[in-house]
Amino acid sequence: MSCFSGLTGASKRATGTQDRGSGRQRLYENITETVGNTPCVKINEKMCPAGRTIYAKLEYFNPCSSVKDRLACAIIGAAEKEGKLKPGDTVVEATSGNTGIAVSMLCAQRGYKCVICMAEPFSVERRKLMRFMGAKVIITPKAGKGTGMVAKAKELAQKHGWFLCSQFENEANAAFHKLTTGPEILADFEGQRLDYFVLGYGTGGTFAGAGAAIKAERPDVKIVLGEPEAAPLLKSGTKSERNADGSAIGSHPAFAAHPIQGWTPDFIPQIVEKGLEAVGYDEYIGIPGAGSIETSQMLAKTQGIFTGISGGASMWAAIEIAKKAPEGSVILAMIADTGERYLTTPLFESILADMNEEELVISKSTPSFQLG
């Protein structure tokens, strides 16, 4: 029931469409085995500053379309190995959406019951996706923020004896990224230049795990860690106070609401704190919400890359780094998820369902099948 095959690279490097039609040259026992080995795709000159190269690691190629598929594999797999889960058990977790969707997938495939706690502001489509896969979704009040939904999940786990994923503290999270995401990047860039690895943090698993793997093999690669300008928790220098289990006691004083769903909850996760101590980062960048949204839209319109606000945030940071990086620099940005999670968010506010004036003119340019 492993989620990871252990294969991190091909024996022969393909280019262009050389490997199209070759298949994966293997069959899969279940959907979780398809998690990982996501592609790194070059950004063209319409967005990439001249004399630099930017790649995007597209985590929406995972089966439930986000990097959190890795986290779900890690935590559920570790719990099974440790005997903490048995057939028929219930799994509960607090999430902004992507983790909940991924955990719902794992539970559906494994046969566990699933309960997800999610704060009210997160997009409605995320709730529907989780329920579509059989999960029960408990909505917590907006005023409680991320700490409120975490507290609710913990309360439910304690009352009912359910398995709590604890994604913000569970070391299996970062460990899986150290075994998969980091080695994938190293394999894809073997013999190739790579100067910067750019990402934000939600739980911190990718930063702490992939960052550790990359730094161990290629210490010259600079890690650039971003967070929303509106919520500069790390920049503040103030640590989150913690309970004995590592969870945050309350909301961080530097937190303010921001549109980058999945990034920077209202506390600094323990995994992030441990990553800062073990791996650290070379550069910090604050990312504007409006710039994240605009960059996501630009990725769709100029690259055909369909990602959410967090993906736009990572790419905004990568572009800013590229502008000041030495000529010839190569930058890799983590793109966490798909744009389909954001249809009811500000990302799609300007996108109409009905035809606009330009579309009406095109429609009327020929006589048939015009709407009244």
Short mmCIF file of C-alpha atoms in Angstrom, two decimals:
data_model
loop_
_atom_site.label_atom_id
_atom_site.label_comp_id
_atom_site.label_asym_id
_atom_site.label_seq_id
_atom_site.Cartn_x
_atom_site.Cartn_y
_atom_site.Cartn_z
CA MET A 1 0.00 0.00 0.00
CA SER A 2 3.00 2.29 -0.47
CA CYS A 3 2.42 5.78 -1.88
CA PHE A 4 6.00 6.09 -3.17
CA SER A 5 7.66 3.85 -5.71
CA GLY A 6 11.20 5.00 -4.95
CA LEU A 7 11.87 6.01 -8.56
CA THR A 8 13.16 9.58 -8.75
CA GLY A 9 14.58 9.86 -12.24
CA ALA A 10 14.81 8.33 -15.67
CA SER A 11 17.86 6.49 -16.90
CA LYS A 12 17.83 8.57 -20.06
CA ARG A 13 16.97 12.27 -20.17
CA ALA A 14 14.19 13.01 -22.66
CA THR A 15 13.57 16.39 -24.30
CA GLY A 16 10.61 17.95 -26.08
CA THR A 17 8.01 15.29 -26.85
CA GLN A 18 10.47 12.40 -27.24
CA ASP A 19 8.85 10.40 -24.44
CA ARG A 20 5.26 11.05 -25.53
CA GLY A 21 3.56 7.78 -26.36
CA SER A 22 5.98 5.70 -24.31
CA GLY A 23 3.56 5.40 -21.40
CA ARG A 24 4.76 5.06 -17.84
CA GLN A 25 6.00 1.54 -18.50
CA ARG A 26 4.28 0.24 -15.39
CA LEU A 27 0.81 -0.43 -13.97
CA TYR A 28 -0.53 0.92 -10.67
CA GLU A 29 -2.21 -1.00 -7.88
CA ASN A 30 -4.13 2.07 -6.67
CA ILE A 31 -4.41 5.84 -7.12
CA THR A 32 -2.02 6.70 -4.28
CA GLU A 33 0.90 5.14 -6.17
CA THR A 34 0.57 7.91 -8.77
CA VAL A 35 1.46 10.66 -6.27
CA GLY A 36 4.73 12.44 -7.05
CA ASN A 37 7.12 12.76 -9.99
CA THR A 38 5.51 16.04 -11.04
CA PRO A 39 7.09 17.94 -13.94
CA CYS A 40 9.27 21.05 -13.95
CA VAL A 41 8.13 23.30 -16.82
CA LYS A 42 9.98 26.29 -18.29
CA ILE A 43 8.35 29.73 -18.20
CA ASN A 44 8.59 31.62 -21.48
CA GLU A 45 9.81 35.16 -22.15
CA LYS A 46 6.34 36.66 -21.71
CA MET A 47 6.85 36.40 -17.96
CA CYS A 48 10.49 35.48 -17.36
CA PRO A 49 12.99 38.39 -17.20
CA ALA A 50 15.58 38.38 -19.98
CA GLY A 51 18.80 36.50 -19.34
CA ARG A 52 17.27 34.34 -16.60
CA THR A 53 15.41 31.03 -16.62
CA ILE A 54 12.42 30.14 -14.47
CA TYR A 55 10.89 26.69 -14.09
CA ALA A 56 7.65 25.80 -12.34
CA LYS A 57 7.25 22.46 -10.51
CA LEU A 58 3.59 21.72 -11.22
CA GLU A 59 2.16 19.89 -8.23
CA TYR A 60 -1.32 19.90 -9.77
CA PHE A 61 -0.15 16.87 -11.77
CA ASN A 62 -0.79 14.85 -8.60
CA PRO A 63 -4.05 12.85 -8.73
CA CYS A 64 -6.08 15.27 -6.57
CA SER A 65 -4.31 18.26 -8.10
CA SER A 66 -2.15 19.58 -5.27
CA VAL A 67 1.09 19.15 -3.36
CA LYS A 68 -0.97 18.04 -0.34
CA ASP A 69 -1.46 14.61 -1.94
CA ARG A 70 2.10 13.96 -0.77
CA LEU A 71 1.23 15.01 2.80
CA ALA A 72 -1.80 12.71 2.89
CA CYS A 73 0.28 9.77 1.66
CA ALA A 74 2.91 10.55 4.27
CA ILE A 75 0.66 10.86 7.29
CA ILE A 76 -1.78 8.03 6.51
CA GLY A 77 1.04 5.73 5.45
CA ALA A 78 3.02 6.41 8.63
CA ALA A 79 -0.06 5.90 10.83
CA GLU A 80 -0.72 2.53 9.19
CA LYS A 81 2.89 1.47 9.63
CA GLU A 82 2.81 2.47 13.30
CA GLY A 83 -0.47 0.67 13.94
CA LYS A 84 -2.42 3.87 14.66
CA LEU A 85 -5.02 3.14 11.95
CA LYS A 86 -7.03 -0.01 11.37
CA PRO A 87 -9.89 -0.81 8.93
CA GLY A 88 -13.05 1.15 9.66
CA ASP A 89 -11.32 3.88 11.68
CA THR A 90 -12.10 7.59 11.27
CA VAL A 91 -9.51 10.15 10.25
CA VAL A 92 -10.00 13.81 11.20
CA GLU A 93 -8.02 16.89 10.18
CA ALA A 94 -8.20 20.69 10.01
CA THR A 95 -7.44 22.18 6.61
CA SER A 96 -7.82 25.14 4.27
CA GLY A 97 -8.91 22.65 1.64
CA ASN A 98 -6.11 20.96 -0.27
CA THR A 99 -5.03 18.74 2.61
CA GLY A 100 -8.66 17.82 3.23
CA ILE A 101 -9.17 16.87 -0.39
CA ALA A 102 -6.00 14.75 -0.34
CA VAL A 103 -6.91 13.08 2.96
CA SER A 104 -10.40 12.41 1.57
CA MET A 105 -8.79 10.64 -1.39
CA LEU A 106 -6.57 8.50 0.84
CA CYS A 107 -9.46 7.60 3.13
CA ALA A 108 -11.69 6.70 0.19
CA GLN A 109 -9.02 4.44 -1.28
CA ARG A 110 -8.11 2.85 2.07
CA GLY A 111 -11.65 2.49 3.40
CA TYR A 112 -11.44 4.89 6.35
CA LYS A 113 -14.15 7.33 7.40
CA CYS A 114 -13.08 10.96 7.03
CA VAL A 115 -14.07 14.14 8.89
CA ILE A 116 -12.61 17.49 7.84
CA CYS A 117 -12.74 20.77 9.79
CA MET A 118 -12.44 23.90 7.65
CA ALA A 119 -12.78 27.58 8.51
CA GLU A 120 -15.68 29.42 6.92
CA PRO A 121 -13.75 31.75 4.52
CA PHE A 122 -12.20 29.01 2.37
CA SER A 123 -13.73 28.36 -1.05
CA VAL A 124 -17.02 26.48 -1.32
CA GLU A 125 -15.75 24.22 -4.10
CA ARG A 126 -13.26 22.70 -1.67
CA ARG A 127 -16.08 21.65 0.64
CA LYS A 128 -17.92 20.05 -2.28
CA LEU A 129 -14.87 18.15 -3.49
CA MET A 130 -14.30 16.63 -0.07
CA ARG A 131 -17.95 15.69 0.32
CA PHE A 132 -17.91 14.24 -3.21
CA MET A 133 -15.23 11.79 -2.03
CA GLY A 134 -17.28 10.80 1.00
CA ALA A 135 -15.87 13.07 3.70
CA LYS A 136 -17.93 14.90 6.30
CA VAL A 137 -17.02 18.60 6.36
CA ILE A 138 -17.41 20.62 9.56
CA ILE A 139 -17.33 24.39 9.00
CA THR A 140 -15.88 26.51 11.80
CA PRO A 141 -16.58 30.25 12.31
CA LYS A 142 -14.50 32.82 10.46
CA ALA A 143 -13.58 34.56 13.72
CA GLY A 144 -11.76 31.42 14.92
CA LYS A 145 -9.30 31.54 12.01
CA GLY A 146 -6.94 28.60 11.50
CA THR A 147 -6.44 28.00 15.20
CA GLY A 148 -10.20 27.55 15.59
CA MET A 149 -10.48 24.80 12.99
CA VAL A 150 -7.42 23.06 14.45
CA ALA A 151 -8.93 23.20 17.93
CA LYS A 152 -12.21 21.75 16.62
CA ALA A 153 -10.43 18.84 14.91
CA LYS A 154 -8.47 18.09 18.09
CA GLU A 155 -11.65 18.26 20.19
CA LEU A 156 -13.47 15.83 17.87
CA ALA A 157 -10.51 13.44 17.86
CA GLN A 158 -10.35 13.39 21.65
CA LYS A 159 -14.10 12.89 22.12
CA HIS A 160 -14.58 10.16 19.52
CA GLY A 161 -11.20 8.43 19.56
CA TRP A 162 -10.48 9.37 15.94
CA PHE A 163 -7.03 9.56 14.36
CA LEU A 164 -5.90 13.21 14.11
CA CYS A 165 -3.50 13.88 11.22
CA SER A 166 -1.83 16.91 12.91
CA GLN A 167 -0.43 18.07 9.58
CA PHE A 168 1.29 21.12 11.12
CA GLU A 169 3.30 19.03 13.60
CA ASN A 170 3.49 15.54 12.08
CA GLU A 171 7.10 14.83 11.12
CA ALA A 172 6.00 12.31 8.47
CA ASN A 173 4.96 15.35 6.39
CA ALA A 174 8.45 16.81 5.94
CA ALA A 175 10.03 13.34 5.81
CA PHE A 176 7.97 12.43 2.73
CA HIS A 177 9.07 15.60 0.93
CA LYS A 178 12.67 14.78 1.83
CA LEU A 179 12.22 11.34 0.24
CA THR A 180 10.23 12.43 -2.82
CA THR A 181 9.94 16.13 -3.73
CA GLY A 182 13.56 17.01 -3.07
CA PRO A 183 15.04 13.99 -4.88
CA GLU A 184 12.70 14.59 -7.84
CA ILE A 185 14.06 18.12 -8.19
CA LEU A 186 17.65 16.91 -7.86
CA ALA A 187 17.05 14.24 -10.51
CA ASP A 188 15.39 16.65 -12.94
CA PHE A 189 18.19 19.19 -12.56
CA GLU A 190 21.04 16.66 -12.56
CA GLY A 191 23.84 18.18 -14.65
CA GLN A 192 21.80 21.38 -15.02
CA ARG A 193 22.18 24.76 -13.38
CA LEU A 194 19.87 25.60 -10.46
CA ASP A 195 20.43 28.70 -8.36
CA TYR A 196 17.19 29.39 -6.45
CA PHE A 197 14.36 27.31 -5.00
CA VAL A 198 11.33 29.55 -4.36
CA LEU A 199 8.30 28.63 -2.27
CA GLY A 200 5.95 29.74 0.47
CA TYR A 201 4.75 27.72 3.44
CA GLY A 202 1.48 26.24 4.61
CA THR A 203 2.40 23.40 6.93
CA GLY A 204 6.09 23.83 6.07
CA GLY A 205 6.52 20.25 4.88
CA THR A 206 7.83 21.15 1.42
CA PHE A 207 10.17 23.80 2.78
CA ALA A 208 11.60 21.63 5.57
CA GLY A 209 11.70 18.35 3.65
CA ALA A 210 12.51 19.23 0.04
CA GLY A 211 14.72 22.07 1.24
CA ALA A 212 16.77 19.68 3.37
CA ALA A 213 17.23 17.22 0.50
CA ILE A 214 18.28 19.93 -1.95
CA LYS A 215 20.68 21.63 0.46
CA ALA A 216 22.31 18.28 1.34
CA GLU A 217 23.23 17.58 -2.29
CA ARG A 218 23.52 21.10 -3.69
CA PRO A 219 24.29 23.54 -0.88
CA ASP A 220 24.86 26.33 -3.39
CA VAL A 221 21.13 26.44 -4.24
CA LYS A 222 19.53 29.37 -2.42
CA ILE A 223 16.19 28.79 -0.70
CA VAL A 224 13.83 31.74 -1.04
CA LEU A 225 10.96 31.61 1.44
CA GLY A 226 7.90 33.77 0.90
CA GLU A 227 4.89 34.71 2.96
CA PRO A 228 2.00 37.16 2.42
CA GLU A 229 2.88 40.83 2.92
CA ALA A 230 -0.31 41.12 4.94
CA ALA A 231 0.74 38.35 7.34
CA PRO A 232 4.50 38.66 7.98
CA LEU A 233 4.72 36.08 10.76
CA LEU A 234 8.31 35.03 10.08
CA LYS A 235 9.44 38.56 9.35
CA SER A 236 8.13 39.68 12.74
CA GLY A 237 10.64 37.49 14.55
CA THR A 238 7.96 36.47 17.06
CA LYS A 239 7.52 32.74 17.61
CA SER A 240 4.17 31.04 18.09
CA GLU A 241 3.51 29.81 21.61
CA ARG A 242 2.93 26.05 21.71
CA ASN A 243 1.06 23.35 23.55
CA ALA A 244 2.90 20.22 24.68
CA ASP A 245 1.99 18.47 21.40
CA GLY A 246 3.60 21.25 19.34
CA SER A 247 0.36 22.85 18.18
CA ALA A 248 0.03 26.62 18.44
CA ILE A 249 -1.76 27.98 21.49
CA GLY A 250 -3.32 30.98 19.78
CA SER A 251 -3.32 33.35 16.85
CA HIS A 252 -0.01 35.02 15.98
CA PRO A 253 0.05 38.81 16.62
CA ALA A 254 1.42 39.53 13.13
CA PHE A 255 -1.37 37.67 11.34
CA ALA A 256 -3.93 39.46 9.19
CA ALA A 257 -6.35 38.04 6.64
CA HIS A 258 -4.85 37.47 3.20
CA PRO A 259 -6.10 35.93 -0.08
CA ILE A 260 -3.35 33.30 -0.50
CA GLN A 261 -5.38 30.29 0.60
CA GLY A 262 -3.23 27.40 1.85
CA TRP A 263 -0.33 29.66 2.84
CA THR A 264 0.56 31.09 6.25
CA PRO A 265 -2.18 30.19 8.73
CA ASP A 266 -2.60 32.44 11.78
CA PHE A 267 0.29 30.69 13.51
CA ILE A 268 3.77 29.43 12.65
CA PRO A 269 3.53 25.65 12.25
CA GLN A 270 5.97 23.58 14.26
CA ILE A 271 7.27 22.00 11.05
CA VAL A 272 8.19 25.47 9.77
CA GLU A 273 9.97 26.29 13.03
CA LYS A 274 11.97 23.06 12.86
CA GLY A 275 12.76 23.71 9.20
CA LEU A 276 14.07 27.17 10.06
CA GLU A 277 16.41 25.61 12.61
CA ALA A 278 17.58 22.66 10.48
CA VAL A 279 17.57 24.12 6.96
CA GLY A 280 16.97 27.84 7.15
CA TYR A 281 16.51 30.08 4.14
CA ASP A 282 18.83 32.35 2.17
CA GLU A 283 16.35 35.04 1.16
CA TYR A 284 12.95 36.17 2.41
CA ILE A 285 10.27 37.84 0.31
CA GLY A 286 6.92 39.34 1.23
CA ILE A 287 4.28 38.76 -1.44
CA PRO A 288 1.28 41.03 -2.16
CA GLY A 289 -2.14 39.43 -2.49
CA ALA A 290 -3.03 41.45 -5.58
CA GLY A 291 0.26 40.52 -7.23
CA SER A 292 -0.38 36.84 -6.50
CA ILE A 293 -3.79 36.99 -8.17
CA GLU A 294 -2.49 38.92 -11.18
CA THR A 295 0.43 36.51 -11.63
CA SER A 296 -1.86 33.48 -11.47
CA GLN A 297 -4.00 35.03 -14.20
CA MET A 298 -0.89 35.78 -16.28
CA LEU A 299 0.32 32.20 -15.95
CA ALA A 300 -2.98 31.04 -17.42
CA LYS A 301 -3.04 33.59 -20.26
CA THR A 302 0.63 33.46 -21.30
CA GLN A 303 1.84 29.99 -20.27
CA GLY A 304 -1.29 27.83 -20.26
CA ILE A 305 -0.45 27.01 -16.62
CA PHE A 306 -3.65 26.87 -14.59
CA THR A 307 -2.91 27.41 -10.92
CA GLY A 308 -4.41 29.05 -7.87
CA ILE A 309 -3.48 32.13 -5.89
CA SER A 310 -0.65 30.38 -4.04
CA GLY A 311 0.87 29.31 -7.36
CA GLY A 312 0.68 32.92 -8.49
CA ALA A 313 2.38 33.95 -5.25
CA SER A 314 5.29 31.56 -5.79
CA MET A 315 5.72 32.71 -9.37
CA TRP A 316 5.49 36.40 -8.38
CA ALA A 317 8.34 35.77 -5.94
CA ALA A 318 10.35 33.86 -8.56
CA ILE A 319 10.01 36.72 -11.05
CA GLU A 320 11.09 39.28 -8.46
CA ILE A 321 14.12 37.14 -7.57
CA ALA A 322 14.95 36.77 -11.28
CA LYS A 323 14.92 40.55 -11.78
CA LYS A 324 17.81 41.00 -9.36
CA ALA A 325 19.59 37.65 -9.81
CA PRO A 326 22.86 37.46 -11.76
CA GLU A 327 22.49 36.92 -15.49
CA GLY A 328 22.14 33.24 -16.38
CA SER A 329 20.48 32.38 -13.08
CA VAL A 330 18.00 29.49 -12.98
CA ILE A 331 15.05 29.63 -10.59
CA LEU A 332 12.56 26.92 -9.64
CA ALA A 333 9.17 27.87 -8.18
CA MET A 334 6.79 25.45 -6.46
CA ILE A 335 3.27 25.59 -7.92
CA ALA A 336 1.09 23.99 -5.28
CA ASP A 337 -2.30 23.42 -6.87
CA THR A 338 -4.86 23.92 -9.64
CA GLY A 339 -6.95 27.01 -10.34
CA GLU A 340 -10.18 25.01 -10.13
CA ARG A 341 -10.08 25.34 -6.31
CA TYR A 342 -10.62 29.10 -6.62
CA LEU A 343 -13.72 29.60 -8.78
CA THR A 344 -15.57 31.42 -5.97
CA THR A 345 -12.56 33.48 -4.81
CA PRO A 346 -11.16 36.86 -5.93
CA LEU A 347 -9.08 35.00 -8.54
CA PHE A 348 -12.20 34.63 -10.70
CA GLU A 349 -14.04 37.84 -9.76
CA SER A 350 -13.36 39.40 -13.16
CA ILE A 351 -14.32 36.29 -15.14
CA LEU A 352 -17.89 36.44 -16.40
CA ALA A 353 -20.18 33.47 -16.99
CA ASP A 354 -22.12 35.28 -19.72
CA MET A 355 -20.71 36.62 -23.00
CA ASN A 356 -19.03 40.02 -22.85
CA GLU A 357 -19.36 42.69 -25.55
CA GLU A 358 -16.43 41.39 -27.60
CA GLU A 359 -17.83 37.86 -27.55
CA LEU A 360 -21.26 39.13 -28.58
CA VAL A 361 -19.71 40.90 -31.56
CA ILE A 362 -18.00 37.65 -32.61
CA SER A 363 -21.26 35.74 -32.20
CA LYS A 364 -23.16 38.25 -34.37
CA SER A 365 -20.50 38.16 -37.10
CA THR A 366 -22.26 35.10 -38.55
CA PRO A 367 -26.04 34.69 -38.77
CA SER A 368 -26.75 31.32 -37.12
CA PHE A 369 -27.32 30.15 -33.53
CA GLN A 370 -27.31 33.47 -31.72
CA LEU A 371 -28.66 33.78 -28.20
CA GLY A 372 -31.73 36.01 -27.94
#
